[in-house]
Amino acid sequence: MPVEYKGVFTRLEENKGVFPNINRANALFILILGKKMKLNHIPKLTLFHCLNSFEETSPQIDGCEMKTVRMACSSMTRDIHLLKAFEAGADAVLVLVCPGKSCRHAEGGLRAKKRVDYVKTILDAIGLDGRRLNIFNTTAKDKGSIAEIIRNTIRDLQTMGPNPALNRLN
Protein backbone atom coordinates (compact mmCIF):
# COMPACT_ATOMS: atom_id res chain seq x y z
CA MET A 1 0.00 0.00 0.00
CA PRO A 2 1.49 3.41 -0.99
CA VAL A 3 2.61 5.55 1.91
CA GLU A 4 0.38 8.51 1.00
CA TYR A 5 -2.75 6.40 1.45
CA LYS A 6 -1.65 5.02 4.81
CA GLY A 7 -2.92 8.01 6.79
CA VAL A 8 -6.37 7.78 5.23
CA PHE A 9 -6.72 4.10 6.06
CA THR A 10 -5.35 4.60 9.58
CA ARG A 11 -7.93 7.33 10.21
CA LEU A 12 -10.58 5.04 8.71
CA GLU A 13 -9.68 2.24 11.13
CA GLU A 14 -9.65 4.64 14.09
CA ASN A 15 -13.11 5.98 13.24
CA LYS A 16 -14.91 2.72 12.39
CA GLY A 17 -17.74 3.52 14.76
CA VAL A 18 -18.17 7.01 13.34
CA PHE A 19 -18.14 5.94 9.68
CA PRO A 20 -19.39 2.32 9.70
CA ASN A 21 -20.34 2.28 5.99
CA ILE A 22 -17.02 3.51 4.60
CA ASN A 23 -14.74 0.72 3.44
CA ARG A 24 -11.24 0.91 1.97
CA ALA A 25 -12.54 1.30 -1.60
CA ASN A 26 -14.75 4.22 -0.59
CA ALA A 27 -11.89 5.80 1.36
CA LEU A 28 -9.66 5.50 -1.70
CA PHE A 29 -12.39 7.10 -3.85
CA ILE A 30 -12.69 9.98 -1.36
CA LEU A 31 -8.91 10.43 -1.43
CA ILE A 32 -8.83 10.48 -5.25
CA LEU A 33 -11.77 12.88 -5.34
CA GLY A 34 -9.90 15.17 -2.95
CA LYS A 35 -6.81 15.08 -5.18
CA LYS A 36 -8.98 15.78 -8.23
CA MET A 37 -10.51 18.78 -6.47
CA LYS A 38 -6.99 19.97 -5.82
CA LEU A 39 -6.20 19.69 -9.54
CA ASN A 40 -9.33 21.67 -10.42
CA HIS A 41 -8.30 24.41 -8.01
CA ILE A 42 -8.58 27.97 -9.37
CA PRO A 43 -5.17 29.61 -8.91
CA LYS A 44 -5.01 32.74 -6.78
CA LEU A 45 -2.48 35.36 -7.82
CA THR A 46 -1.44 38.50 -6.01
CA LEU A 47 0.11 41.14 -8.22
CA PHE A 48 2.19 43.95 -6.70
CA HIS A 49 2.82 46.67 -9.24
CA CYS A 50 4.20 50.12 -9.74
CA LEU A 51 1.71 52.66 -11.09
CA ASN A 52 3.82 52.83 -14.25
CA SER A 53 4.15 49.08 -14.85
CA PHE A 54 0.51 47.92 -14.84
CA GLU A 55 -2.90 49.46 -15.41
CA GLU A 56 -5.94 48.28 -13.52
CA THR A 57 -7.68 48.10 -16.90
CA SER A 58 -5.18 45.50 -18.11
CA PRO A 59 -6.94 42.36 -19.27
CA GLN A 60 -7.98 39.97 -16.54
CA ILE A 61 -7.10 36.38 -17.37
CA ASP A 62 -9.78 33.70 -17.18
CA GLY A 63 -9.00 30.76 -14.95
CA CYS A 64 -7.53 32.63 -12.01
CA GLU A 65 -8.44 34.94 -9.18
CA MET A 66 -6.20 37.98 -9.19
CA LYS A 67 -5.72 40.55 -6.46
CA THR A 68 -3.72 43.66 -7.33
CA VAL A 69 -1.75 45.88 -4.97
CA ARG A 70 -0.88 49.33 -6.36
CA MET A 71 2.26 51.10 -5.21
CA ALA A 72 3.69 54.50 -6.12
CA CYS A 73 6.96 52.69 -6.82
CA SER A 74 7.98 49.04 -6.76
CA SER A 75 10.70 49.96 -4.25
CA MET A 76 7.84 50.04 -1.72
CA THR A 77 7.63 46.24 -1.96
CA ARG A 78 8.43 44.89 1.50
CA ASP A 79 9.35 41.37 2.54
CA ILE A 80 6.47 41.14 4.96
CA HIS A 81 3.91 42.15 2.32
CA LEU A 82 5.08 39.41 -0.03
CA LEU A 83 4.93 36.80 2.74
CA LYS A 84 1.51 38.04 3.91
CA ALA A 85 0.18 37.55 0.38
CA PHE A 86 1.03 33.85 0.63
CA GLU A 87 -0.45 33.68 4.11
CA ALA A 88 -3.66 35.26 2.75
CA GLY A 89 -4.01 32.43 0.23
CA ALA A 90 -2.06 33.42 -2.88
CA ASP A 91 -0.70 30.48 -4.86
CA ALA A 92 1.74 32.81 -6.61
CA VAL A 93 2.88 36.39 -6.16
CA LEU A 94 4.08 38.56 -9.03
CA VAL A 95 5.91 41.86 -8.71
CA LEU A 96 5.83 44.09 -11.80
CA VAL A 97 8.49 46.79 -11.98
CA CYS A 98 9.53 49.44 -14.49
CA PRO A 99 12.15 48.25 -16.97
CA GLY A 100 15.77 49.27 -16.48
CA LYS A 101 16.42 52.97 -16.10
CA SER A 102 12.85 54.07 -16.81
CA CYS A 103 11.97 54.07 -13.09
CA ARG A 104 10.87 57.55 -12.07
CA HIS A 105 12.19 56.97 -8.57
CA ALA A 106 15.75 55.99 -9.55
CA GLU A 107 16.33 52.37 -8.50
CA GLY A 108 12.89 51.08 -7.55
CA GLY A 109 13.13 47.92 -9.64
CA LEU A 110 16.57 47.04 -8.27
CA ARG A 111 15.41 47.42 -4.67
CA ALA A 112 12.32 45.33 -5.35
CA LYS A 113 14.45 42.61 -7.00
CA LYS A 114 16.72 42.37 -3.95
CA ARG A 115 13.69 41.94 -1.70
CA VAL A 116 12.07 39.39 -4.00
CA ASP A 117 15.30 37.36 -4.13
CA TYR A 118 15.52 37.44 -0.33
CA VAL A 119 11.90 36.30 0.10
CA LYS A 120 12.48 33.50 -2.45
CA THR A 121 15.22 32.11 -0.19
CA ILE A 122 12.79 32.25 2.75
CA LEU A 123 10.10 30.44 0.73
CA ASP A 124 12.57 27.72 -0.27
CA ALA A 125 13.70 27.35 3.35
CA ILE A 126 10.16 26.86 4.65
CA GLY A 127 9.13 24.50 1.84
CA LEU A 128 6.82 26.80 -0.14
CA ASP A 129 8.99 26.84 -3.29
CA GLY A 130 10.56 30.14 -4.28
CA ARG A 131 9.28 29.69 -7.85
CA ARG A 132 5.90 30.90 -6.57
CA LEU A 133 7.32 34.44 -6.33
CA ASN A 134 8.56 36.26 -9.43
CA ILE A 135 9.51 39.74 -10.55
CA PHE A 136 9.12 41.09 -14.09
CA ASN A 137 10.05 44.30 -15.90
CA THR A 138 6.96 45.63 -17.69
CA THR A 139 5.33 48.81 -18.84
CA ALA A 140 1.66 49.61 -18.44
CA LYS A 141 1.32 49.93 -22.22
CA ASP A 142 2.55 46.38 -22.85
CA LYS A 143 -0.68 44.57 -21.99
CA GLY A 144 0.17 41.54 -24.16
CA SER A 145 3.36 40.90 -22.24
CA ILE A 146 1.57 41.18 -18.91
CA ALA A 147 -1.14 38.75 -20.05
CA GLU A 148 1.57 36.30 -21.17
CA ILE A 149 3.33 36.57 -17.78
CA ILE A 150 0.07 35.75 -16.00
CA ARG A 151 -0.71 32.83 -18.35
CA ASN A 152 2.79 31.38 -17.83
CA THR A 153 2.39 31.70 -14.07
CA ILE A 154 -0.94 29.87 -14.19
CA ARG A 155 0.65 27.12 -16.30
CA ASP A 156 3.52 26.80 -13.79
CA LEU A 157 1.01 26.59 -10.93
CA GLN A 158 -0.69 23.64 -12.60
CA THR A 159 2.49 21.64 -12.04
CA MET A 160 3.25 23.10 -8.58
CA GLY A 161 -0.33 22.86 -7.30
CA PRO A 162 -2.04 25.04 -4.71
CA ASN A 163 -0.22 26.92 -1.97
CA PRO A 164 0.97 24.11 0.35
CA ALA A 165 0.75 26.43 3.37
CA LEU A 166 -3.02 26.23 3.21
CA ASN A 167 -4.99 23.12 3.97
CA ARG A 168 -7.54 23.48 1.18
CA LEU A 169 -9.27 20.14 1.67
CA ASN A 170 -10.67 21.04 5.09
XYZ file of C-alpha atoms in Angstrom:
170
model
C 0.000 0.000 0.000
C 1.493 3.407 -0.989
C 2.611 5.548 1.908
C 0.384 8.508 0.996
C -2.749 6.396 1.451
C -1.648 5.016 4.811
C -2.918 8.009 6.793
C -6.372 7.777 5.226
C -6.718 4.103 6.057
C -5.353 4.602 9.577
C -7.928 7.325 10.206
C -10.581 5.042 8.706
C -9.675 2.239 11.128
C -9.648 4.642 14.093
C -13.114 5.977 13.238
C -14.911 2.720 12.392
C -17.736 3.519 14.758
C -18.166 7.008 13.342
C -18.137 5.936 9.681
C -19.388 2.323 9.695
C -20.335 2.276 5.987
C -17.017 3.507 4.601
C -14.740 0.725 3.442
C -11.241 0.907 1.971
C -12.541 1.296 -1.597
C -14.751 4.217 -0.590
C -11.891 5.798 1.356
C -9.662 5.503 -1.700
C -12.386 7.099 -3.851
C -12.687 9.982 -1.363
C -8.906 10.432 -1.433
C -8.826 10.476 -5.249
C -11.771 12.880 -5.340
C -9.902 15.166 -2.946
C -6.811 15.080 -5.177
C -8.975 15.781 -8.231
C -10.509 18.781 -6.472
C -6.987 19.974 -5.817
C -6.197 19.691 -9.539
C -9.328 21.668 -10.417
C -8.297 24.412 -8.014
C -8.580 27.967 -9.370
C -5.171 29.610 -8.905
C -5.011 32.741 -6.785
C -2.478 35.362 -7.822
C -1.437 38.503 -6.005
C 0.106 41.142 -8.218
C 2.193 43.947 -6.697
C 2.822 46.669 -9.236
C 4.202 50.123 -9.745
C 1.713 52.663 -11.093
C 3.820 52.830 -14.254
C 4.145 49.079 -14.850
C 0.511 47.924 -14.841
C -2.901 49.462 -15.415
C -5.944 48.283 -13.519
C -7.681 48.104 -16.901
C -5.178 45.503 -18.108
C -6.941 42.360 -19.268
C -7.981 39.969 -16.536
C -7.102 36.381 -17.369
C -9.776 33.699 -17.179
C -9.004 30.756 -14.954
C -7.530 32.625 -12.012
C -8.441 34.944 -9.181
C -6.204 37.984 -9.191
C -5.718 40.553 -6.461
C -3.716 43.657 -7.334
C -1.745 45.878 -4.968
C -0.882 49.328 -6.357
C 2.262 51.101 -5.209
C 3.687 54.495 -6.120
C 6.961 52.694 -6.817
C 7.983 49.042 -6.760
C 10.698 49.961 -4.250
C 7.844 50.043 -1.721
C 7.626 46.243 -1.960
C 8.434 44.888 1.499
C 9.353 41.367 2.535
C 6.465 41.143 4.965
C 3.912 42.154 2.316
C 5.084 39.407 -0.027
C 4.931 36.802 2.742
C 1.513 38.042 3.914
C 0.176 37.552 0.382
C 1.029 33.847 0.627
C -0.454 33.681 4.110
C -3.656 35.255 2.746
C -4.012 32.433 0.225
C -2.057 33.419 -2.877
C -0.704 30.483 -4.857
C 1.744 32.805 -6.609
C 2.883 36.388 -6.165
C 4.079 38.559 -9.032
C 5.912 41.862 -8.710
C 5.827 44.094 -11.797
C 8.493 46.790 -11.976
C 9.531 49.441 -14.489
C 12.150 48.251 -16.969
C 15.773 49.275 -16.483
C 16.421 52.974 -16.100
C 12.847 54.067 -16.810
C 11.966 54.070 -13.092
C 10.868 57.553 -12.069
C 12.191 56.968 -8.568
C 15.754 55.994 -9.549
C 16.333 52.369 -8.500
C 12.885 51.082 -7.549
C 13.129 47.925 -9.642
C 16.570 47.040 -8.267
C 15.409 47.421 -4.673
C 12.325 45.328 -5.351
C 14.449 42.612 -7.001
C 16.720 42.369 -3.949
C 13.687 41.944 -1.697
C 12.068 39.389 -3.997
C 15.301 37.361 -4.130
C 15.519 37.444 -0.334
C 11.902 36.298 0.099
C 12.482 33.504 -2.452
C 15.215 32.107 -0.187
C 12.791 32.249 2.746
C 10.096 30.444 0.730
C 12.567 27.720 -0.273
C 13.702 27.349 3.346
C 10.156 26.858 4.648
C 9.126 24.501 1.840
C 6.823 26.801 -0.143
C 8.994 26.841 -3.293
C 10.564 30.144 -4.283
C 9.276 29.691 -7.854
C 5.899 30.901 -6.567
C 7.317 34.438 -6.333
C 8.555 36.264 -9.434
C 9.506 39.738 -10.552
C 9.117 41.090 -14.087
C 10.053 44.301 -15.900
C 6.963 45.630 -17.691
C 5.332 48.810 -18.845
C 1.661 49.606 -18.441
C 1.324 49.933 -22.215
C 2.554 46.383 -22.853
C -0.684 44.566 -21.995
C 0.170 41.544 -24.164
C 3.362 40.898 -22.240
C 1.565 41.176 -18.905
C -1.138 38.746 -20.051
C 1.573 36.301 -21.166
C 3.329 36.568 -17.782
C 0.069 35.748 -15.998
C -0.709 32.827 -18.351
C 2.786 31.379 -17.829
C 2.395 31.703 -14.067
C -0.945 29.868 -14.189
C 0.650 27.122 -16.298
C 3.518 26.798 -13.789
C 1.010 26.594 -10.927
C -0.685 23.637 -12.602
C 2.494 21.640 -12.039
C 3.247 23.104 -8.580
C -0.326 22.857 -7.296
C -2.045 25.043 -4.708
C -0.224 26.916 -1.973
C 0.971 24.114 0.353
C 0.750 26.426 3.370
C -3.022 26.228 3.211
C -4.992 23.116 3.970
C -7.539 23.480 1.177
C -9.274 20.136 1.672
C -10.673 21.037 5.091
